[in-house]
């Protein structure tokens, strides 16, 4: 296996938390939220997760999207199911850190803190000096940067059983490094959605790659005599 980039020991756990189609897309044009496949077990689990103390990390695009949807849901927007509306409005009460050089503070979405500097450096400081748990919210490029920097302690996916070959958008794994994944939890919701929970290790090279003999140090021993 290629050499691995070690994570810094930290009392604060950072989780990248994503929902994906089977072909690795975060969304698809024309499809409803959750690809229309959410069920009672999954929604109950989401509600339980929402009660856990956590600070969400997100970028500017996700902030604009989610804050707008949360405001619309709070105003009784008809485009959301009851479950979607409750989930969106509940985000207003959750602490959030938004990384952006374009947004201007103070941010109107309640409990949102704007950080205009380097996201990786800021998250390193949060992990070193903070408490509690951190989790990403959407924000694919932010997730990629944090994983590349070796800051991610858990990598959790909920895989929806659809292939969005024509309509898929936001391909999650494009631009990722090679990553080894150690599974620590898995379960199935409603007989169709699969949760996969991993500890990630970023690799410097492909797993199983043989070392380059040209980089091996020369030996001081004399060569073997021919027989």
mmCIF file of N, CA, C and O in Angstrom, residues 6 85 143 179 200 217:
data_model
loop_
_atom_site.group_PDB
_atom_site.id
_atom_site.type_symbol
_atom_site.label_atom_id
_atom_site.label_comp_id
_atom_site.label_asym_id
_atom_site.label_seq_id
_atom_site.Cartn_x
_atom_site.Cartn_y
_atom_site.Cartn_z
ATOM 1 N N UNK A 6 -0.700 10.741 7.835
ATOM 2 C CA UNK A 6 -1.257 10.538 9.167
ATOM 3 C C UNK A 6 -2.058 11.758 9.609
ATOM 4 O O UNK A 6 -1.678 12.899 9.364
ATOM 5 N N UNK A 85 -39.213 19.911 5.434
ATOM 6 C CA UNK A 85 -39.404 21.215 6.068
ATOM 7 C C UNK A 85 -38.886 21.239 7.489
ATOM 8 O O UNK A 85 -38.224 22.203 7.913
ATOM 9 N N UNK A 143 -15.131 19.477 1.520
ATOM 10 C CA UNK A 143 -14.878 18.093 1.952
ATOM 11 C C UNK A 143 -13.589 17.568 1.341
ATOM 12 O O UNK A 143 -12.767 16.939 2.018
ATOM 13 N N UNK A 179 -7.645 6.851 -1.260
ATOM 14 C CA UNK A 179 -7.997 6.778 0.162
ATOM 15 C C UNK A 179 -8.290 5.331 0.529
ATOM 16 O O UNK A 179 -9.067 4.651 -0.159
ATOM 17 N N UNK A 200 -11.115 7.038 7.262
ATOM 18 C CA UNK A 200 -10.328 7.184 6.022
ATOM 19 C C UNK A 200 -8.839 7.392 6.312
ATOM 20 O O UNK A 200 -8.457 7.998 7.309
ATOM 21 N N UNK A 217 18.174 2.331 -2.076
ATOM 22 C CA UNK A 217 19.546 2.742 -1.792
ATOM 23 C C UNK A 217 20.534 1.684 -2.265
ATOM 24 O O UNK A 217 20.254 0.485 -2.252
#
